[in-house]
mmCIF file of C-alpha atoms in Angstrom:
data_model
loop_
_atom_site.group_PDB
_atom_site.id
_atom_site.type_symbol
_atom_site.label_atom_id
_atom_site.label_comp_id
_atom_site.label_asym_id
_atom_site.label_seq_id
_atom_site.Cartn_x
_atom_site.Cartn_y
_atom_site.Cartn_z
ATOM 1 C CA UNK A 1051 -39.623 -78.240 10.772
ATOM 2 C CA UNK A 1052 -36.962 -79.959 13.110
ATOM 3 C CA UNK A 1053 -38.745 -82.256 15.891
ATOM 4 C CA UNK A 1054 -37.166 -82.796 19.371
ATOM 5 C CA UNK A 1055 -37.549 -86.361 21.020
ATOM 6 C CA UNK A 1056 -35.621 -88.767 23.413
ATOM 7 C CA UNK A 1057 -34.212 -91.591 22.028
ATOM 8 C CA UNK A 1058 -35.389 -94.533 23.992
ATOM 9 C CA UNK A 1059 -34.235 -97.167 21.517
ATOM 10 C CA UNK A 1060 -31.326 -98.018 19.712
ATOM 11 C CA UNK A 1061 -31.023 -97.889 16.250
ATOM 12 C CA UNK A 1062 -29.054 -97.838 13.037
ATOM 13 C CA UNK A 1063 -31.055 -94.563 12.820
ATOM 14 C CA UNK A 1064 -28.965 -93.550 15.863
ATOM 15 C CA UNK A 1065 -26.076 -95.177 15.106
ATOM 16 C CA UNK A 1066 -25.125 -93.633 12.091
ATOM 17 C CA UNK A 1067 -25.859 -90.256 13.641
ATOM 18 C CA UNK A 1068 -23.646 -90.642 16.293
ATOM 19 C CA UNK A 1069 -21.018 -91.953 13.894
ATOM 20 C CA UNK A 1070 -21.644 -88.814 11.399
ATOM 21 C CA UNK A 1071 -22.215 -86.107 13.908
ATOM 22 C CA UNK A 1072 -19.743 -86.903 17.150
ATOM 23 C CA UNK A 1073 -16.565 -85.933 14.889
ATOM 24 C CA UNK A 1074 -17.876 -83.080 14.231
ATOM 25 C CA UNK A 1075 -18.274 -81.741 17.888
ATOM 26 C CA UNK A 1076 -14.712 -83.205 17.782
ATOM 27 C CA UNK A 1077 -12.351 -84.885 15.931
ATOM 28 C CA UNK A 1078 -11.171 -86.827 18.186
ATOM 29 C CA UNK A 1079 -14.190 -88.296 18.760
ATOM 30 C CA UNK A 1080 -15.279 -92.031 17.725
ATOM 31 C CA UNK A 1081 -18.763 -92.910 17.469
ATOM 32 C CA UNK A 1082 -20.035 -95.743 20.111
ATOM 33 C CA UNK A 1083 -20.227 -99.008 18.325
ATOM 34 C CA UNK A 1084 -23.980 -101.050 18.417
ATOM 35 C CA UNK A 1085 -23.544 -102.556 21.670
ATOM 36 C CA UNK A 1086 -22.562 -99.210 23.344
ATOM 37 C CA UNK A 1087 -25.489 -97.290 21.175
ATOM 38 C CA UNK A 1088 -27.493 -99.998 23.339
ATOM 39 C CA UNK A 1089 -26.260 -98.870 26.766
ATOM 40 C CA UNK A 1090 -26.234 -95.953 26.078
ATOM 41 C CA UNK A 1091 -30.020 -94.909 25.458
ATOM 42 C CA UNK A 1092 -30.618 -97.834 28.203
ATOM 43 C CA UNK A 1093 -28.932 -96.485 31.203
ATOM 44 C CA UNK A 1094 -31.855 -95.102 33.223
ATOM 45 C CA UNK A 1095 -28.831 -92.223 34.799
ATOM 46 C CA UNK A 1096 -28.801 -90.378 31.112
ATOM 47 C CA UNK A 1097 -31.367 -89.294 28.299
ATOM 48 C CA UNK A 1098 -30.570 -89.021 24.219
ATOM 49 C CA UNK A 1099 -32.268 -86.282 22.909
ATOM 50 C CA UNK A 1100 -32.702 -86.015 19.320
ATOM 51 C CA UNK A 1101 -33.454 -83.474 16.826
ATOM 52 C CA UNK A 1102 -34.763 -84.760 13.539
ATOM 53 C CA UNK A 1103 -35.844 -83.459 10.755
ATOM 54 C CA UNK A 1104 -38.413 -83.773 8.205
ATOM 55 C CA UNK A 1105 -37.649 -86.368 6.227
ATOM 56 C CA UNK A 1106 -36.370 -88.225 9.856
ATOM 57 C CA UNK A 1107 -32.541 -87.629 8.951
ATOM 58 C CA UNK A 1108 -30.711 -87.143 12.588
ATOM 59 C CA UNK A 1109 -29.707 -83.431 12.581
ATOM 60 C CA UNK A 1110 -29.093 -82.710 16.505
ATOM 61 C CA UNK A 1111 -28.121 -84.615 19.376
ATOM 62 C CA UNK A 1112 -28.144 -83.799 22.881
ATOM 63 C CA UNK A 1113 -27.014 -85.810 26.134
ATOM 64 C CA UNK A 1114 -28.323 -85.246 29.903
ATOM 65 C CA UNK A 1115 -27.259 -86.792 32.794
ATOM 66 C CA UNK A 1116 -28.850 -86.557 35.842
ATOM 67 C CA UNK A 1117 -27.953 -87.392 39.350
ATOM 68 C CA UNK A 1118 -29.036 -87.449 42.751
ATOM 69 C CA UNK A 1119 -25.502 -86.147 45.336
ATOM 70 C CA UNK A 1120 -25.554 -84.419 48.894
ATOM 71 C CA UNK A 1121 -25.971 -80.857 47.612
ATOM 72 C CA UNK A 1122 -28.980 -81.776 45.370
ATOM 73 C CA UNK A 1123 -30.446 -83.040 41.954
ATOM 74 C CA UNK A 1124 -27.957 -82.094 39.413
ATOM 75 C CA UNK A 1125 -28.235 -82.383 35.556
ATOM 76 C CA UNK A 1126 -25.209 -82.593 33.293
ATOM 77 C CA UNK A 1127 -25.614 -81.385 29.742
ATOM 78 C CA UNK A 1128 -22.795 -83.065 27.390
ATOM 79 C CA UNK A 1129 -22.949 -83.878 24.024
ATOM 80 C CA UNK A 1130 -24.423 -80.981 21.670
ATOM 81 C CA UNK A 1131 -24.051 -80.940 18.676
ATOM 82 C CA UNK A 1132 -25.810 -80.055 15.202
ATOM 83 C CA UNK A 1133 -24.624 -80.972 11.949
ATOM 84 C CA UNK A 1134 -22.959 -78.548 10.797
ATOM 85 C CA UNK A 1135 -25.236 -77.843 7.238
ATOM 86 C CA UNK A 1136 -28.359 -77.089 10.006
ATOM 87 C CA UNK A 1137 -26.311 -74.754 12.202
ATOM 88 C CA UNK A 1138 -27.901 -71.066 12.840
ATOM 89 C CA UNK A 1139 -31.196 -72.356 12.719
ATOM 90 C CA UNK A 1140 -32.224 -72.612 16.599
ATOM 91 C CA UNK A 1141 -31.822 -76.951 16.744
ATOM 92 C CA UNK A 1142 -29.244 -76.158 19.290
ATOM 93 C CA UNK A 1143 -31.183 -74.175 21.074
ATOM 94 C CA UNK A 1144 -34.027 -76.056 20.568
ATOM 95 C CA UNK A 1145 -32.671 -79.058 21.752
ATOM 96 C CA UNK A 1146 -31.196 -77.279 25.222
ATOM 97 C CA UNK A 1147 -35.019 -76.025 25.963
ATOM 98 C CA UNK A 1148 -36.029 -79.650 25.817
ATOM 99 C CA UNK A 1149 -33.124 -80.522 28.184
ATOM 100 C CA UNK A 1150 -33.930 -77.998 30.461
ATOM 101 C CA UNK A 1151 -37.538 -78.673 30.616
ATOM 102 C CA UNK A 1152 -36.831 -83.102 31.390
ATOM 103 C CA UNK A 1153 -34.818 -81.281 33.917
ATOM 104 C CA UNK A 1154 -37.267 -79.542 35.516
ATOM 105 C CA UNK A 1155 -39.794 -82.201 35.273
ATOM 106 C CA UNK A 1156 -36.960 -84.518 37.295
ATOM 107 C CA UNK A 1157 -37.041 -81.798 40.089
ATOM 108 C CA UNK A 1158 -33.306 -81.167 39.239
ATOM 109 C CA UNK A 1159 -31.876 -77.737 40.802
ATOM 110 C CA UNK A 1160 -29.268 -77.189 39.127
ATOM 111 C CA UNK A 1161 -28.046 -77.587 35.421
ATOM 112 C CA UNK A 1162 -24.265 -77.523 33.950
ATOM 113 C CA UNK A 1163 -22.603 -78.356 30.729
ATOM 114 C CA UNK A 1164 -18.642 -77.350 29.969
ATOM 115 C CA UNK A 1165 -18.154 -76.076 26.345
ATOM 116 C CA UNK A 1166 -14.776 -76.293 24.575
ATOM 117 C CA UNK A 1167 -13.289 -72.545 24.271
ATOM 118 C CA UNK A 1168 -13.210 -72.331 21.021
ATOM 119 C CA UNK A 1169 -16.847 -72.791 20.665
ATOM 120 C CA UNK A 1170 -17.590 -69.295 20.572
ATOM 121 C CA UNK A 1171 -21.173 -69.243 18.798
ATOM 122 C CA UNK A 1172 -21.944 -72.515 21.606
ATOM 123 C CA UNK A 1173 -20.663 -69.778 24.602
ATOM 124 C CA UNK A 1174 -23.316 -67.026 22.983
ATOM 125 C CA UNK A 1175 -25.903 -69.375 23.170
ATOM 126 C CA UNK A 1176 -25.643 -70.748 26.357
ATOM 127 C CA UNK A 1177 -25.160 -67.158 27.914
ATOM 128 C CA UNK A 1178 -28.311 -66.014 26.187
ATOM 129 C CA UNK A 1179 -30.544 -68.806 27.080
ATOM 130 C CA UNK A 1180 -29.294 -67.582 31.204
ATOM 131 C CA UNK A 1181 -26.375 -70.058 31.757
ATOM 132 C CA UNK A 1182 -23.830 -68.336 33.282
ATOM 133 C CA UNK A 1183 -19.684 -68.652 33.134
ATOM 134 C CA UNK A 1184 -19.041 -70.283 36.878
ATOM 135 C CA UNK A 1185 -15.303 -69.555 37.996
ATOM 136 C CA UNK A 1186 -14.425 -73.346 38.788
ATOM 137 C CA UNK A 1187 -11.682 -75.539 37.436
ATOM 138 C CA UNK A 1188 -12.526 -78.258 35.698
ATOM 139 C CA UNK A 1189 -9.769 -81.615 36.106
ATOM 140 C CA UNK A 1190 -9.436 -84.855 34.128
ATOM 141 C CA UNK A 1191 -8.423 -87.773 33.780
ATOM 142 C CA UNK A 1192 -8.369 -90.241 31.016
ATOM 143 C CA UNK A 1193 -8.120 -94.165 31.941
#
């Protein structure tokens, strides 16, 4: 039984799955140290949504944005990722449903997330749960 929740707190709970989980959505990811775990879950522009199971272990983690611009509410999904000894088991899934329904319950209208193109079984899910490939280019910058 996995359980979905928002992580409102920080913790060494959090911490360490951040720091076990973010390389594997990419390896050139670091994990946020303390302080940034802290501003993270406190910034009232972003939720941390969790999926834990059982025995509490961190399996799933899930980041939405959301933000008010000209053309609307908007909600920015970044962030998934399940460890990888719990993939095919619906926590990914289970953890965009929650982020779609905070969205809704925010009044946001529309929802987007990028996924890396290699991340074939990520693109099948995404498409299946009604997201849909938008012809856009995406830029960026690193500072």
């Amino acid at each position: 039984m996995i359980r979905i929740y928002e992580a409102t707190e920080p913790s060494d709970l959090l911490a360490e799955a951040f720091a076990r989980l973010l390389p594997q959505l990419s390896e050139r990811m670091t994990a946020p140290d303390r302080e940034a775990v802290a501003r993270i879950v406190a910034s009232p522009a972003t939720r941390q949504l969790v999926a834990a199971a059982e025995d509490g272990r961190i399996v799933g983690l899930l980041s939405v944005a959301l933000y008010d611009v000209p053309s609307g509410r908007k909600a920015w999904i970044e962030d998934v990722v399940v460890d990888a000894a719990t993939r095919g088991r619906g926590i990914g899934e289970a953890l965009v449903r929650e982020a779609l329904a905070l969205a809704r319950r925010e009044g946001v209208a529309r929802v987007m997330l990028t996924s890396n193109a290699t991340r074939r079984a990520s693109h099948r899910l995404y498409e299946r749960m009604g997201f849909v490939r938008y012809e856009t280019d995406c830029f960026r910058l690193d500072l």
